[in-house]
């Protein structure tokens, strides 16, 4: 690949990953090689050929619609907590850490976060470690089957994500299980998002231009559209919905881990369709305690890594604390209490 190749795209490619669920080693390696070419040059692709039923994706979307249809006072009973689990009200985040745009207006969306489940009696939760605690769930009497639907989907998506982790390792010439240890206790987020139709206003976005923080994102879209990816020429390339696909993209920690062999590409959401948009990104990241440093295979001989080692939890918390309004409020209240 040359520097001219990177970012030169006018559409998002499609990759059939069915081989990753089989035992044909040659087919798996061929899929991994194609994956590498997409992650090096674009950082985005559609994943098809997975075994996750459309009905399971749609069940989560239906659950999302039912939740966001609740009165605000009911949703606010699950208001996002210190462990980053729960309901984030409309316009609750502004991406001030964006490296691709100066963002001053909050995202035009509301959302609810479900992370890896941590029991309240788990030693990590008892010790108050960052992002370690139980999820907040709607009342079963209000939204029957909601929790079971979400947990089943997270399990399916985690399996797909682990297949992609192994394909990424193979794509770099590493043993397929080389990165597995970093994901023995992964940091996961399922974010259910609701984007109302937004007004025509300069600098206003459903989701402002940004890159994702973590390892990989696997996004299920509805049929409304609005996701766009920025190419080298500065053009915003649509990533329209494709049935039975997930949009996968490189996050910043994977780009850093690969010493920028893989590219974390800016993207945004604008919803001016006149319809409400629902999406369900699943973020699959290393364990919070893992140290991330450039893989040797990605550092050319005679050179130094571009980035120093970083503990993933520290890296993640810095970005969360800056971008989410409630975190800033909590920090200010804590500082005032100490004064």
CSV table of C-alpha atoms in Angstrom, one decimal:
chain,number,residue,atom,x,y,z
A,1,UNK,CA,0.0,0.0,0.0
A,2,UNK,CA,1.2,3.5,-0.8
A,3,UNK,CA,0.2,6.7,1.0
A,4,UNK,CA,-1.9,7.6,-2.1
A,5,UNK,CA,-4.0,4.5,-1.5
A,6,UNK,CA,-5.0,5.4,2.0
A,7,UNK,CA,-8.3,7.2,2.2
A,8,UNK,CA,-9.0,7.0,-1.5
A,9,UNK,CA,-12.4,5.5,-1.6
A,10,UNK,CA,-15.9,6.4,-2.9
A,11,UNK,CA,-17.9,3.6,-1.4
A,12,UNK,CA,-17.7,1.2,1.6
A,13,UNK,CA,-16.6,-2.4,0.6
A,14,UNK,CA,-18.4,-5.5,1.6
A,15,UNK,CA,-16.7,-8.5,3.2
A,16,UNK,CA,-18.2,-12.0,3.6
A,17,UNK,CA,-17.0,-13.4,6.9
A,18,UNK,CA,-18.7,-16.8,6.7
A,19,UNK,CA,-15.3,-18.6,6.5
A,20,UNK,CA,-14.4,-17.3,10.0
A,21,UNK,CA,-17.1,-19.6,11.4
A,22,UNK,CA,-15.7,-22.7,9.6
A,23,UNK,CA,-12.4,-24.6,9.6
A,24,UNK,CA,-11.1,-24.1,6.1
A,25,UNK,CA,-7.7,-22.5,7.0
A,26,UNK,CA,-7.0,-21.2,3.5
A,27,UNK,CA,-10.4,-19.5,3.3
A,28,UNK,CA,-10.0,-18.0,6.7
A,29,UNK,CA,-6.6,-16.6,5.8
A,30,UNK,CA,-8.0,-15.2,2.5
A,31,UNK,CA,-10.7,-13.4,4.4
A,32,UNK,CA,-8.1,-12.0,6.9
A,33,UNK,CA,-6.0,-10.7,4.0
A,34,UNK,CA,-8.9,-8.9,2.4
A,35,UNK,CA,-9.9,-7.6,5.8
A,36,UNK,CA,-6.4,-6.1,6.2
A,37,UNK,CA,-6.6,-4.3,2.9
A,38,UNK,CA,-9.9,-2.6,4.0
A,39,UNK,CA,-8.6,-1.7,7.4
A,40,UNK,CA,-5.4,-0.3,6.0
A,41,UNK,CA,-7.0,1.9,3.3
A,42,UNK,CA,-10.5,2.7,4.5
A,43,UNK,CA,-11.0,1.6,8.1
A,44,UNK,CA,-14.6,0.8,7.3
A,45,UNK,CA,-16.4,-2.2,5.7
A,46,UNK,CA,-19.7,-4.0,5.7
A,47,UNK,CA,-19.6,-7.4,7.4
A,48,UNK,CA,-22.0,-10.0,5.8
A,49,UNK,CA,-22.1,-13.8,5.9
A,50,UNK,CA,-22.4,-13.9,9.7
A,51,UNK,CA,-25.0,-16.2,11.3
A,52,UNK,CA,-26.8,-13.6,13.5
A,53,UNK,CA,-30.4,-13.8,12.5
A,54,UNK,CA,-32.1,-10.7,11.1
A,55,UNK,CA,-34.9,-11.3,13.7
A,56,UNK,CA,-32.4,-10.9,16.5
A,57,UNK,CA,-31.2,-7.5,15.2
A,58,UNK,CA,-34.8,-6.4,14.6
A,59,UNK,CA,-35.8,-7.5,18.1
A,60,UNK,CA,-33.2,-5.2,19.6
A,61,UNK,CA,-34.4,-2.4,17.4
A,62,UNK,CA,-38.0,-3.0,18.5
A,63,UNK,CA,-36.8,-3.0,22.1
A,64,UNK,CA,-35.0,0.3,21.5
A,65,UNK,CA,-38.1,1.9,20.0
A,66,UNK,CA,-40.2,0.7,22.9
A,67,UNK,CA,-37.8,2.2,25.4
A,68,UNK,CA,-37.5,5.6,23.7
A,69,UNK,CA,-41.3,5.8,23.4
A,70,UNK,CA,-41.5,5.9,27.2
A,71,UNK,CA,-42.2,9.2,28.9
A,72,UNK,CA,-39.1,11.2,29.9
A,73,UNK,CA,-39.8,10.7,33.6
A,74,UNK,CA,-39.6,6.9,33.1
A,75,UNK,CA,-36.4,7.0,31.0
A,76,UNK,CA,-34.8,9.3,33.6
A,77,UNK,CA,-35.3,6.7,36.3
A,78,UNK,CA,-32.4,4.9,34.5
A,79,UNK,CA,-30.3,8.1,34.0
A,80,UNK,CA,-26.7,7.2,33.2
A,81,UNK,CA,-24.6,6.5,36.3
A,82,UNK,CA,-20.9,6.8,37.2
A,83,UNK,CA,-20.3,3.4,35.6
A,84,UNK,CA,-21.5,4.7,32.2
A,85,UNK,CA,-24.6,2.5,32.2
A,86,UNK,CA,-28.1,3.9,31.6
A,87,UNK,CA,-30.0,6.6,29.8
A,88,UNK,CA,-28.3,9.6,28.3
A,89,UNK,CA,-30.9,12.3,27.6
A,90,UNK,CA,-31.2,14.2,24.4
A,91,UNK,CA,-28.1,16.4,23.6
A,92,UNK,CA,-26.2,14.9,26.4
A,93,UNK,CA,-22.8,14.7,24.7
A,94,UNK,CA,-20.5,17.0,22.7
A,95,UNK,CA,-17.5,15.5,21.1
A,96,UNK,CA,-14.8,18.0,22.2
A,97,UNK,CA,-12.0,15.4,21.7
A,98,UNK,CA,-12.7,15.1,18.0
A,99,UNK,CA,-9.5,15.2,16.0
A,100,UNK,CA,-11.4,16.0,12.8
A,101,UNK,CA,-13.7,18.9,13.6
A,102,UNK,CA,-14.2,21.7,16.1
A,103,UNK,CA,-17.4,20.7,17.8
A,104,UNK,CA,-19.4,23.1,19.9
A,105,UNK,CA,-23.0,21.8,19.6
A,106,UNK,CA,-24.3,18.7,21.4
A,107,UNK,CA,-25.2,15.6,19.4
A,108,UNK,CA,-28.9,15.5,18.4
A,109,UNK,CA,-29.7,12.1,19.9
A,110,UNK,CA,-30.7,10.3,23.0
A,111,UNK,CA,-29.3,6.9,24.0
A,112,UNK,CA,-29.1,4.1,26.5
A,113,UNK,CA,-25.8,2.3,27.3
A,114,UNK,CA,-25.4,-1.4,28.3
A,115,UNK,CA,-21.9,-2.5,29.2
A,116,UNK,CA,-20.4,-5.8,30.2
A,117,UNK,CA,-22.4,-6.9,33.2
A,118,UNK,CA,-20.6,-6.6,36.6
A,119,UNK,CA,-22.4,-7.7,39.7
A,120,UNK,CA,-22.6,-5.0,42.5
A,121,UNK,CA,-20.8,-7.4,44.8
A,122,UNK,CA,-18.0,-8.1,42.3
A,123,UNK,CA,-14.6,-7.0,43.8
A,124,UNK,CA,-14.1,-4.5,41.0
A,125,UNK,CA,-17.5,-2.8,41.7
A,126,UNK,CA,-16.9,-2.9,45.5
A,127,UNK,CA,-13.5,-1.3,44.9
A,128,UNK,CA,-15.0,1.5,42.8
A,129,UNK,CA,-12.9,0.7,39.7
A,130,UNK,CA,-13.9,2.8,36.7
A,131,UNK,CA,-16.9,1.5,34.6
A,132,UNK,CA,-17.4,-1.6,36.8
A,133,UNK,CA,-20.9,-2.1,38.0
A,134,UNK,CA,-24.3,-3.5,37.1
A,135,UNK,CA,-26.4,-2.4,34.1
A,136,UNK,CA,-29.6,-0.5,34.6
A,137,UNK,CA,-32.6,-2.3,33.1
A,138,UNK,CA,-36.2,-1.1,32.4
A,139,UNK,CA,-38.9,-2.5,34.5
A,140,UNK,CA,-39.9,-5.9,33.1
A,141,UNK,CA,-43.6,-5.0,33.6
A,142,UNK,CA,-43.2,-2.0,31.3
A,143,UNK,CA,-40.9,-3.6,28.6
A,144,UNK,CA,-41.4,-7.4,28.8
A,145,UNK,CA,-38.4,-9.4,27.5
A,146,UNK,CA,-36.2,-6.3,27.1
A,147,UNK,CA,-33.3,-7.6,29.2
A,148,UNK,CA,-33.3,-11.1,27.7
A,149,UNK,CA,-33.3,-9.6,24.2
A,150,UNK,CA,-30.4,-7.3,24.8
A,151,UNK,CA,-28.3,-10.0,26.6
A,152,UNK,CA,-28.8,-12.5,23.9
A,153,UNK,CA,-27.8,-10.0,21.2
A,154,UNK,CA,-24.7,-9.0,23.2
A,155,UNK,CA,-23.6,-12.6,23.4
A,156,UNK,CA,-24.0,-13.0,19.6
A,157,UNK,CA,-22.2,-9.8,18.8
A,158,UNK,CA,-19.4,-10.8,21.2
A,159,UNK,CA,-18.9,-14.0,19.3
A,160,UNK,CA,-18.7,-12.1,16.0
A,161,UNK,CA,-16.3,-9.6,17.5
A,162,UNK,CA,-14.0,-12.4,18.7
A,163,UNK,CA,-14.0,-13.8,15.2
A,164,UNK,CA,-12.9,-10.4,13.9
A,165,UNK,CA,-10.2,-10.1,16.6
A,166,UNK,CA,-8.7,-13.4,15.4
A,167,UNK,CA,-9.0,-12.4,11.7
A,168,UNK,CA,-7.2,-9.1,12.6
A,169,UNK,CA,-4.3,-11.1,14.3
A,170,UNK,CA,-4.0,-13.3,11.2
A,171,UNK,CA,-4.1,-10.3,8.9
A,172,UNK,CA,-0.9,-9.0,10.6
A,173,UNK,CA,0.9,-12.3,10.3
A,174,UNK,CA,0.3,-13.3,13.9
A,175,UNK,CA,-1.1,-16.5,15.3
A,176,UNK,CA,-4.9,-16.3,15.3
A,177,UNK,CA,-5.0,-16.4,19.1
A,178,UNK,CA,-2.3,-13.8,19.6
A,179,UNK,CA,-4.6,-11.1,20.8
A,180,UNK,CA,-7.1,-13.3,22.7
A,181,UNK,CA,-5.7,-12.6,26.2
A,182,UNK,CA,-6.5,-8.9,25.9
A,183,UNK,CA,-10.2,-9.8,25.5
A,184,UNK,CA,-10.6,-12.4,28.2
A,185,UNK,CA,-12.7,-9.9,30.1
A,186,UNK,CA,-13.5,-7.4,27.4
A,187,UNK,CA,-14.9,-3.9,27.8
A,188,UNK,CA,-18.1,-3.9,25.8
A,189,UNK,CA,-20.8,-1.3,25.1
A,190,UNK,CA,-24.1,-1.8,23.4
A,191,UNK,CA,-25.5,1.7,22.7
A,192,UNK,CA,-29.1,2.0,21.6
A,193,UNK,CA,-29.5,5.4,19.8
A,194,UNK,CA,-32.5,7.4,18.8
A,195,UNK,CA,-32.0,10.3,16.3
A,196,UNK,CA,-35.0,12.5,15.8
A,197,UNK,CA,-35.1,14.4,12.5
A,198,UNK,CA,-32.8,17.3,13.0
A,199,UNK,CA,-33.2,20.9,11.8
A,200,UNK,CA,-31.0,22.4,9.0
A,201,UNK,CA,-28.5,24.3,11.1
A,202,UNK,CA,-24.7,24.9,10.6
A,203,UNK,CA,-22.6,22.7,12.9
A,204,UNK,CA,-25.5,20.6,14.1
A,205,UNK,CA,-25.2,16.8,13.8
A,206,UNK,CA,-26.9,13.7,14.9
A,207,UNK,CA,-23.4,12.6,15.7
A,208,UNK,CA,-20.7,15.1,15.0
A,209,UNK,CA,-17.6,14.1,13.0
A,210,UNK,CA,-15.4,11.9,15.1
A,211,UNK,CA,-13.4,8.7,15.3
A,212,UNK,CA,-14.3,5.9,17.7
A,213,UNK,CA,-12.3,5.4,20.9
A,214,UNK,CA,-11.8,1.6,21.0
A,215,UNK,CA,-10.8,-1.5,19.1
A,216,UNK,CA,-13.7,-2.2,16.7
A,217,UNK,CA,-17.3,-1.1,16.3
A,218,UNK,CA,-20.0,-3.3,14.8
A,219,UNK,CA,-23.1,-1.2,13.9
A,220,UNK,CA,-26.5,-2.4,12.9
A,221,UNK,CA,-28.5,0.4,11.1
A,222,UNK,CA,-32.2,0.7,10.4
A,223,UNK,CA,-33.3,1.6,6.9
A,224,UNK,CA,-33.2,5.4,7.4
A,225,UNK,CA,-29.5,6.0,6.6
A,226,UNK,CA,-27.5,9.1,7.6
A,227,UNK,CA,-24.1,7.6,8.4
A,228,UNK,CA,-21.2,9.1,6.3
A,229,UNK,CA,-17.5,8.4,6.2
A,230,UNK,CA,-14.8,10.9,5.3
A,231,UNK,CA,-12.3,10.1,2.6
A,232,UNK,CA,-8.9,11.5,1.8
A,233,UNK,CA,-10.4,14.2,-0.5
A,234,UNK,CA,-12.5,15.5,2.4
A,235,UNK,CA,-15.7,14.1,0.9
A,236,UNK,CA,-18.4,12.5,3.0
A,237,UNK,CA,-19.1,9.1,1.6
A,238,UNK,CA,-22.5,7.6,2.5
A,239,UNK,CA,-22.7,4.2,4.2
A,240,UNK,CA,-26.3,3.3,3.4
A,241,UNK,CA,-28.0,0.5,5.1
A,242,UNK,CA,-27.5,-3.0,3.6
A,243,UNK,CA,-29.8,-5.8,4.8
A,244,UNK,CA,-28.2,-8.4,7.1
A,245,UNK,CA,-24.9,-6.4,7.4
A,246,UNK,CA,-23.0,-4.7,10.1
A,247,UNK,CA,-20.8,-1.7,9.5
A,248,UNK,CA,-17.5,-2.4,11.0
A,249,UNK,CA,-14.8,0.2,11.7
A,250,UNK,CA,-11.4,0.6,13.3
A,251,UNK,CA,-11.3,2.5,16.6
A,252,UNK,CA,-8.5,4.7,17.8
A,253,UNK,CA,-7.0,2.1,20.1
A,254,UNK,CA,-6.7,-0.4,17.3
A,255,UNK,CA,-5.0,2.2,15.1
A,256,UNK,CA,-2.6,3.0,17.9
A,257,UNK,CA,-2.0,-0.7,18.7
A,258,UNK,CA,-1.2,-1.3,15.0
A,259,UNK,CA,1.2,1.7,14.9
A,260,UNK,CA,-1.2,3.3,12.4
A,261,UNK,CA,-1.1,0.3,10.0
A,262,UNK,CA,-4.9,0.4,10.4
A,263,UNK,CA,-6.7,3.7,10.0
A,264,UNK,CA,-9.4,5.0,12.3
A,265,UNK,CA,-11.5,7.0,9.9
A,266,UNK,CA,-13.7,10.0,10.7
A,267,UNK,CA,-17.5,9.5,10.4
A,268,UNK,CA,-20.7,11.4,11.3
A,269,UNK,CA,-24.5,11.1,11.3
A,270,UNK,CA,-26.9,13.6,9.8
A,271,UNK,CA,-30.6,12.8,9.9
A,272,UNK,CA,-32.6,15.2,7.7
A,273,UNK,CA,-34.8,12.4,6.2
A,274,UNK,CA,-38.0,13.5,8.0
A,275,UNK,CA,-37.9,10.1,9.7
A,276,UNK,CA,-36.7,9.0,13.1
A,277,UNK,CA,-33.5,7.0,13.0
A,278,UNK,CA,-32.5,4.1,15.3
A,279,UNK,CA,-29.1,2.5,15.4
A,280,UNK,CA,-27.3,0.0,17.7
A,281,UNK,CA,-23.5,0.2,17.7
A,282,UNK,CA,-21.7,-2.6,19.6
A,283,UNK,CA,-18.2,-1.6,20.8
A,284,UNK,CA,-15.7,-4.4,21.6
A,285,UNK,CA,-12.6,-3.3,23.4
A,286,UNK,CA,-9.8,-4.7,25.5
A,287,UNK,CA,-10.1,-5.2,29.3
A,288,UNK,CA,-9.7,-2.0,31.2
A,289,UNK,CA,-6.4,-3.1,32.9
A,290,UNK,CA,-4.6,-4.2,29.7
A,291,UNK,CA,-1.5,-2.2,28.6
A,292,UNK,CA,-1.7,-1.4,24.9
A,293,UNK,CA,1.6,-0.9,23.1
A,294,UNK,CA,2.5,-1.1,19.4
A,295,UNK,CA,2.7,-4.6,18.1
A,296,UNK,CA,6.2,-5.5,17.1
A,297,UNK,CA,5.1,-6.7,13.7
A,298,UNK,CA,3.7,-3.2,13.0
A,299,UNK,CA,6.9,-1.3,13.9
A,300,UNK,CA,9.4,-1.2,11.0
A,301,UNK,CA,13.0,-2.3,11.9
A,302,UNK,CA,15.1,0.5,13.0
A,303,UNK,CA,12.2,2.7,14.0
A,304,UNK,CA,10.4,3.5,17.3
A,305,UNK,CA,6.6,3.1,17.9
A,306,UNK,CA,4.6,6.2,17.2
A,307,UNK,CA,2.9,6.1,20.6
A,308,UNK,CA,3.9,5.2,24.1
A,309,UNK,CA,2.2,2.3,25.9
A,310,UNK,CA,-1.1,3.2,27.6
A,311,UNK,CA,-3.4,1.4,29.9
A,312,UNK,CA,-6.7,1.0,28.0
A,313,UNK,CA,-8.8,2.0,31.0
A,314,UNK,CA,-6.9,5.3,31.5
A,315,UNK,CA,-7.1,6.0,27.8
A,316,UNK,CA,-10.9,5.4,27.7
A,317,UNK,CA,-11.8,7.4,30.8
A,318,UNK,CA,-10.0,10.5,29.6
A,319,UNK,CA,-12.2,10.6,26.5
A,320,UNK,CA,-15.4,9.7,28.3
A,321,UNK,CA,-14.8,12.4,30.9
A,322,UNK,CA,-14.3,15.1,28.3
A,323,UNK,CA,-17.1,14.3,26.0
A,324,UNK,CA,-20.1,13.5,28.2
A,325,UNK,CA,-21.8,16.4,30.0
A,326,UNK,CA,-22.9,14.5,33.0
A,327,UNK,CA,-19.2,13.5,33.7
A,328,UNK,CA,-18.1,17.1,33.7
A,329,UNK,CA,-21.0,17.9,36.1
A,330,UNK,CA,-19.9,15.1,38.4
A,331,UNK,CA,-16.3,16.2,38.3
A,332,UNK,CA,-17.3,19.8,39.2
A,333,UNK,CA,-19.5,18.6,42.1
A,334,UNK,CA,-16.7,16.4,43.4
A,335,UNK,CA,-14.2,19.3,43.2
A,336,UNK,CA,-16.7,21.6,45.0
A,337,UNK,CA,-17.2,19.0,47.8
A,338,UNK,CA,-13.4,18.9,48.4
A,339,UNK,CA,-13.2,22.7,48.5
